[in-house]
mmCIF file with all atom_site columns, C-alpha atoms in Angstrom:
data_model
loop_
_atom_site.group_PDB
_atom_site.id
_atom_site.type_symbol
_atom_site.label_atom_id
_atom_site.label_alt_id
_atom_site.label_comp_id
_atom_site.label_asym_id
_atom_site.label_entity_id
_atom_site.label_seq_id
_atom_site.pdbx_PDB_ins_code
_atom_site.Cartn_x
_atom_site.Cartn_y
_atom_site.Cartn_z
_atom_site.occupancy
_atom_site.B_iso_or_equiv
_atom_site.pdbx_formal_charge
_atom_site.auth_seq_id
_atom_site.auth_comp_id
_atom_site.auth_asym_id
_atom_site.auth_atom_id
_atom_site.pdbx_PDB_model_num
ATOM 1   C CA . HIS B 1 1   ? -92.801  278.602 114.896 1.00 0.00 ? 1   HIS B CA 1
ATOM 2   C CA . GLY B 1 2   ? -96.567  279.659 113.348 1.00 0.00 ? 2   GLY B CA 1
ATOM 3   C CA . GLU B 1 3   ? -99.685  277.309 113.014 1.00 0.00 ? 3   GLU B CA 1
ATOM 4   C CA . LEU B 1 4   ? -100.867 274.783 111.190 1.00 0.00 ? 4   LEU B CA 1
ATOM 5   C CA . ASP B 1 5   ? -103.838 274.746 109.052 1.00 0.00 ? 5   ASP B CA 1
ATOM 6   C CA . VAL B 1 6   ? -104.782 271.384 107.477 1.00 0.00 ? 6   VAL B CA 1
ATOM 7   C CA . SER B 1 7   ? -107.685 271.165 105.075 1.00 0.00 ? 7   SER B CA 1
ATOM 8   C CA . GLY B 1 8   ? -108.705 268.300 102.442 1.00 0.00 ? 8   GLY B CA 1
ATOM 9   C CA . GLY B 1 9   ? -110.160 265.221 104.040 1.00 0.00 ? 9   GLY B CA 1
ATOM 10  C CA . GLY B 1 10  ? -114.184 264.218 103.284 1.00 0.00 ? 10  GLY B CA 1
ATOM 11  C CA . SER B 1 11  ? -115.634 260.836 102.368 1.00 0.00 ? 11  SER B CA 1
ATOM 12  C CA . VAL B 1 12  ? -114.768 258.521 99.553  1.00 0.00 ? 12  VAL B CA 1
ATOM 13  C CA . GLN B 1 13  ? -115.786 254.538 98.244  1.00 0.00 ? 13  GLN B CA 1
ATOM 14  C CA . ALA B 1 14  ? -113.211 252.210 99.040  1.00 0.00 ? 14  ALA B CA 1
ATOM 15  C CA . GLY B 1 15  ? -110.144 252.209 95.802  1.00 0.00 ? 15  GLY B CA 1
ATOM 16  C CA . GLY B 1 16  ? -110.695 255.799 95.918  1.00 0.00 ? 16  GLY B CA 1
ATOM 17  C CA . SER B 1 17  ? -108.653 258.865 96.701  1.00 0.00 ? 17  SER B CA 1
ATOM 18  C CA . LEU B 1 18  ? -108.072 261.685 98.691  1.00 0.00 ? 18  LEU B CA 1
ATOM 19  C CA . SER B 1 19  ? -105.726 265.218 99.177  1.00 0.00 ? 19  SER B CA 1
ATOM 20  C CA . LEU B 1 20  ? -104.637 266.494 102.276 1.00 0.00 ? 20  LEU B CA 1
ATOM 21  C CA . SER B 1 21  ? -102.816 269.716 102.552 1.00 0.00 ? 21  SER B CA 1
ATOM 22  C CA . CYS B 1 22  ? -101.105 271.308 105.344 1.00 0.00 ? 22  CYS B CA 1
ATOM 23  C CA . THR B 1 23  ? -100.024 275.066 105.522 1.00 0.00 ? 23  THR B CA 1
ATOM 24  C CA . THR B 1 24  ? -97.689  276.470 107.739 1.00 0.00 ? 24  THR B CA 1
ATOM 25  C CA . SER B 1 25  ? -97.899  280.545 108.832 1.00 0.00 ? 25  SER B CA 1
ATOM 26  C CA . GLY B 1 26  ? -94.984  281.187 110.776 1.00 0.00 ? 26  GLY B CA 1
ATOM 27  C CA . LEU B 1 27  ? -91.468  280.237 110.411 1.00 0.00 ? 27  LEU B CA 1
ATOM 28  C CA . TYR B 1 28  ? -91.695  277.781 108.342 1.00 0.00 ? 28  TYR B CA 1
ATOM 29  C CA . TYR B 1 29  ? -88.360  277.610 106.977 1.00 0.00 ? 29  TYR B CA 1
ATOM 30  C CA . ARG B 1 30  ? -87.506  276.718 111.043 1.00 0.00 ? 30  ARG B CA 1
ATOM 31  C CA . THR B 1 31  ? -89.499  273.192 110.206 1.00 0.00 ? 31  THR B CA 1
ATOM 32  C CA . ALA B 1 32  ? -86.802  270.404 110.327 1.00 0.00 ? 32  ALA B CA 1
ATOM 33  C CA . SER B 1 33  ? -89.379  267.358 109.881 1.00 0.00 ? 33  SER B CA 1
ATOM 34  C CA . MET B 1 34  ? -93.381  267.366 109.182 1.00 0.00 ? 34  MET B CA 1
ATOM 35  C CA . GLY B 1 35  ? -95.682  264.245 109.189 1.00 0.00 ? 35  GLY B CA 1
ATOM 36  C CA . TRP B 1 36  ? -99.028  263.273 108.972 1.00 0.00 ? 36  TRP B CA 1
ATOM 37  C CA . PHE B 1 37  ? -100.503 260.776 111.981 1.00 0.00 ? 37  PHE B CA 1
ATOM 38  C CA . ARG B 1 38  ? -104.189 259.803 112.364 1.00 0.00 ? 38  ARG B CA 1
ATOM 39  C CA . GLN B 1 39  ? -106.649 258.430 114.830 1.00 0.00 ? 39  GLN B CA 1
ATOM 40  C CA . ALA B 1 40  ? -109.572 256.493 114.524 1.00 0.00 ? 40  ALA B CA 1
ATOM 41  C CA . PRO B 1 41  ? -111.804 256.260 117.352 1.00 0.00 ? 41  PRO B CA 1
ATOM 42  C CA . GLY B 1 42  ? -110.795 254.116 120.399 1.00 0.00 ? 42  GLY B CA 1
ATOM 43  C CA . LYS B 1 43  ? -107.604 253.738 119.010 1.00 0.00 ? 43  LYS B CA 1
ATOM 44  C CA . GLU B 1 44  ? -104.037 255.317 119.551 1.00 0.00 ? 44  GLU B CA 1
ATOM 45  C CA . ARG B 1 45  ? -103.017 258.195 117.303 1.00 0.00 ? 45  ARG B CA 1
ATOM 46  C CA . GLU B 1 46  ? -100.413 257.246 114.950 1.00 0.00 ? 46  GLU B CA 1
ATOM 47  C CA . GLY B 1 47  ? -97.479  257.848 112.174 1.00 0.00 ? 47  GLY B CA 1
ATOM 48  C CA . VAL B 1 48  ? -98.646  257.687 108.451 1.00 0.00 ? 48  VAL B CA 1
ATOM 49  C CA . ALA B 1 49  ? -95.955  259.362 106.686 1.00 0.00 ? 49  ALA B CA 1
ATOM 50  C CA . ALA B 1 50  ? -93.357  262.082 107.532 1.00 0.00 ? 50  ALA B CA 1
ATOM 51  C CA . LEU B 1 51  ? -90.274  263.801 105.910 1.00 0.00 ? 51  LEU B CA 1
ATOM 52  C CA . HIS B 1 52  ? -87.003  265.757 106.823 1.00 0.00 ? 52  HIS B CA 1
ATOM 53  C CA . ARG B 1 53  ? -87.293  268.823 104.903 1.00 0.00 ? 53  ARG B CA 1
ATOM 54  C CA . SER B 1 54  ? -83.562  268.538 104.246 1.00 0.00 ? 54  SER B CA 1
ATOM 55  C CA . SER B 1 55  ? -83.013  265.392 103.431 1.00 0.00 ? 55  SER B CA 1
ATOM 56  C CA . GLY B 1 56  ? -85.792  265.011 101.348 1.00 0.00 ? 56  GLY B CA 1
ATOM 57  C CA . PHE B 1 57  ? -86.202  261.191 102.709 1.00 0.00 ? 57  PHE B CA 1
ATOM 58  C CA . THR B 1 58  ? -89.636  260.295 103.464 1.00 0.00 ? 58  THR B CA 1
ATOM 59  C CA . PHE B 1 59  ? -91.480  257.489 106.139 1.00 0.00 ? 59  PHE B CA 1
ATOM 60  C CA . TYR B 1 60  ? -94.051  255.609 105.665 1.00 0.00 ? 60  TYR B CA 1
ATOM 61  C CA . ALA B 1 61  ? -96.620  253.346 108.122 1.00 0.00 ? 61  ALA B CA 1
ATOM 62  C CA . ASP B 1 62  ? -95.835  249.739 106.311 1.00 0.00 ? 62  ASP B CA 1
ATOM 63  C CA . SER B 1 63  ? -100.015 249.934 106.234 1.00 0.00 ? 63  SER B CA 1
ATOM 64  C CA . VAL B 1 64  ? -99.789  253.191 104.014 1.00 0.00 ? 64  VAL B CA 1
ATOM 65  C CA . LYS B 1 65  ? -96.768  252.139 101.916 1.00 0.00 ? 65  LYS B CA 1
ATOM 66  C CA . GLY B 1 66  ? -97.325  252.342 98.169  1.00 0.00 ? 66  GLY B CA 1
ATOM 67  C CA . ARG B 1 67  ? -101.002 253.800 98.298  1.00 0.00 ? 67  ARG B CA 1
ATOM 68  C CA . PHE B 1 68  ? -99.824  257.595 100.521 1.00 0.00 ? 68  PHE B CA 1
ATOM 69  C CA . THR B 1 69  ? -97.263  259.933 99.719  1.00 0.00 ? 69  THR B CA 1
ATOM 70  C CA . ILE B 1 70  ? -95.548  262.806 101.663 1.00 0.00 ? 70  ILE B CA 1
ATOM 71  C CA . SER B 1 71  ? -94.803  265.482 99.622  1.00 0.00 ? 71  SER B CA 1
ATOM 72  C CA . ARG B 1 72  ? -94.222  269.345 100.307 1.00 0.00 ? 72  ARG B CA 1
ATOM 73  C CA . ASP B 1 73  ? -93.883  273.084 98.375  1.00 0.00 ? 73  ASP B CA 1
ATOM 74  C CA . ASP B 1 74  ? -91.836  274.970 100.220 1.00 0.00 ? 74  ASP B CA 1
ATOM 75  C CA . ALA B 1 75  ? -92.707  278.135 98.272  1.00 0.00 ? 75  ALA B CA 1
ATOM 76  C CA . LYS B 1 76  ? -95.874  277.661 99.901  1.00 0.00 ? 76  LYS B CA 1
ATOM 77  C CA . ASN B 1 77  ? -94.930  276.445 102.981 1.00 0.00 ? 77  ASN B CA 1
ATOM 78  C CA . THR B 1 78  ? -97.489  273.610 102.297 1.00 0.00 ? 78  THR B CA 1
ATOM 79  C CA . LEU B 1 79  ? -96.970  269.598 103.299 1.00 0.00 ? 79  LEU B CA 1
ATOM 80  C CA . TYR B 1 80  ? -99.439  267.394 101.177 1.00 0.00 ? 80  TYR B CA 1
ATOM 81  C CA . LEU B 1 81  ? -100.524 263.812 101.401 1.00 0.00 ? 81  LEU B CA 1
ATOM 82  C CA . GLN B 1 82  ? -101.806 262.263 98.949  1.00 0.00 ? 82  GLN B CA 1
ATOM 83  C CA . MET B 1 83  ? -104.206 258.980 99.712  1.00 0.00 ? 83  MET B CA 1
ATOM 84  C CA . ASN B 1 84  ? -105.029 256.739 96.630  1.00 0.00 ? 84  ASN B CA 1
ATOM 85  C CA . SER B 1 85  ? -106.876 253.135 97.042  1.00 0.00 ? 85  SER B CA 1
ATOM 86  C CA . LEU B 1 86  ? -108.309 254.183 100.151 1.00 0.00 ? 86  LEU B CA 1
ATOM 87  C CA . LYS B 1 87  ? -109.433 251.529 102.040 1.00 0.00 ? 87  LYS B CA 1
ATOM 88  C CA . PRO B 1 88  ? -112.090 251.849 105.024 1.00 0.00 ? 88  PRO B CA 1
ATOM 89  C CA . GLU B 1 89  ? -109.549 250.338 107.748 1.00 0.00 ? 89  GLU B CA 1
ATOM 90  C CA . ASP B 1 90  ? -107.793 254.053 107.006 1.00 0.00 ? 90  ASP B CA 1
ATOM 91  C CA . THR B 1 91  ? -110.849 255.876 108.252 1.00 0.00 ? 91  THR B CA 1
ATOM 92  C CA . ALA B 1 92  ? -109.799 258.217 111.113 1.00 0.00 ? 92  ALA B CA 1
ATOM 93  C CA . MET B 1 93  ? -109.347 262.361 112.091 1.00 0.00 ? 93  MET B CA 1
ATOM 94  C CA . TYR B 1 94  ? -105.830 263.212 110.043 1.00 0.00 ? 94  TYR B CA 1
ATOM 95  C CA . PHE B 1 95  ? -104.138 265.275 111.798 1.00 0.00 ? 95  PHE B CA 1
ATOM 96  C CA . CYS B 1 96  ? -100.188 267.049 110.757 1.00 0.00 ? 96  CYS B CA 1
ATOM 97  C CA . ALA B 1 97  ? -97.624  267.781 112.581 1.00 0.00 ? 97  ALA B CA 1
ATOM 98  C CA . SER B 1 98  ? -94.188  269.297 112.739 1.00 0.00 ? 98  SER B CA 1
ATOM 99  C CA . ALA B 1 99  ? -90.268  270.048 114.664 1.00 0.00 ? 99  ALA B CA 1
ATOM 100 C CA . ASP B 1 100 ? -87.795  272.236 114.336 1.00 0.00 ? 100 ASP B CA 1
ATOM 101 C CA . ARG B 1 101 ? -85.056  269.468 114.623 1.00 0.00 ? 101 ARG B CA 1
ATOM 102 C CA . VAL B 1 102 ? -85.068  266.308 112.547 1.00 0.00 ? 102 VAL B CA 1
ATOM 103 C CA . VAL B 1 103 ? -87.241  263.863 114.388 1.00 0.00 ? 103 VAL B CA 1
ATOM 104 C CA . PRO B 1 104 ? -85.037  260.636 115.155 1.00 0.00 ? 104 PRO B CA 1
ATOM 105 C CA . VAL B 1 105 ? -88.167  258.149 115.143 1.00 0.00 ? 105 VAL B CA 1
ATOM 106 C CA . PRO B 1 106 ? -90.211  260.060 112.280 1.00 0.00 ? 106 PRO B CA 1
ATOM 107 C CA . LEU B 1 107 ? -93.349  258.080 112.664 1.00 0.00 ? 107 LEU B CA 1
ATOM 108 C CA . ARG B 1 108 ? -93.709  259.443 116.876 1.00 0.00 ? 108 ARG B CA 1
ATOM 109 C CA . THR B 1 109 ? -95.907  261.319 117.640 1.00 0.00 ? 109 THR B CA 1
ATOM 110 C CA . ASP B 1 110 ? -94.094  262.018 120.709 1.00 0.00 ? 110 ASP B CA 1
ATOM 111 C CA . ASP B 1 111 ? -91.299  263.467 118.760 1.00 0.00 ? 111 ASP B CA 1
ATOM 112 C CA . TYR B 1 112 ? -93.318  266.629 117.214 1.00 0.00 ? 112 TYR B CA 1
ATOM 113 C CA . LYS B 1 113 ? -94.226  269.803 118.824 1.00 0.00 ? 113 LYS B CA 1
ATOM 114 C CA . TYR B 1 114 ? -96.752  271.800 116.454 1.00 0.00 ? 114 TYR B CA 1
ATOM 115 C CA . TRP B 1 115 ? -99.792  269.877 115.664 1.00 0.00 ? 115 TRP B CA 1
ATOM 116 C CA . GLY B 1 116 ? -103.044 271.193 113.299 1.00 0.00 ? 116 GLY B CA 1
ATOM 117 C CA . GLN B 1 117 ? -106.005 270.644 113.591 1.00 0.00 ? 117 GLN B CA 1
ATOM 118 C CA . GLY B 1 118 ? -107.580 267.483 112.653 1.00 0.00 ? 118 GLY B CA 1
ATOM 119 C CA . THR B 1 119 ? -109.885 266.776 109.044 1.00 0.00 ? 119 THR B CA 1
ATOM 120 C CA . GLN B 1 120 ? -111.703 263.310 109.296 1.00 0.00 ? 120 GLN B CA 1
ATOM 121 C CA . VAL B 1 121 ? -111.404 261.257 106.467 1.00 0.00 ? 121 VAL B CA 1
ATOM 122 C CA . THR B 1 122 ? -113.856 258.949 105.655 1.00 0.00 ? 122 THR B CA 1
ATOM 123 C CA . VAL B 1 123 ? -113.638 255.296 103.531 1.00 0.00 ? 123 VAL B CA 1
ATOM 124 C CA . SER B 1 124 ? -116.869 253.296 103.127 1.00 0.00 ? 124 SER B CA 1
ATOM 125 C CA . SER B 1 125 ? -116.768 250.103 102.208 1.00 0.00 ? 125 SER B CA 1
#
């Protein structure tokens, strides 16, 4: 399937913006669903945003709706997450994930087989 290479992240003040990228090397064309997840210290990993490649349907956690946007560029084999109006509670390690099938619950971690390395997002108040 290939590796997922995550870039972006960093530190920003509340209200600021950051963008994450996840590039797949390998069999990107077999990817059916992709998503962004995050994990804060002491908390479980949670789904943030996801999409199904064939339909283009997108899914968002309630906590990020209206602030985050997931997108992809098939020509670049890359998934993106644009994060605007960031809040301190968005601070976490962010991961991208993919699956070779259309996952039934897009924001559920167990449905994804392939994971990229995490990138830290820190939002200060």
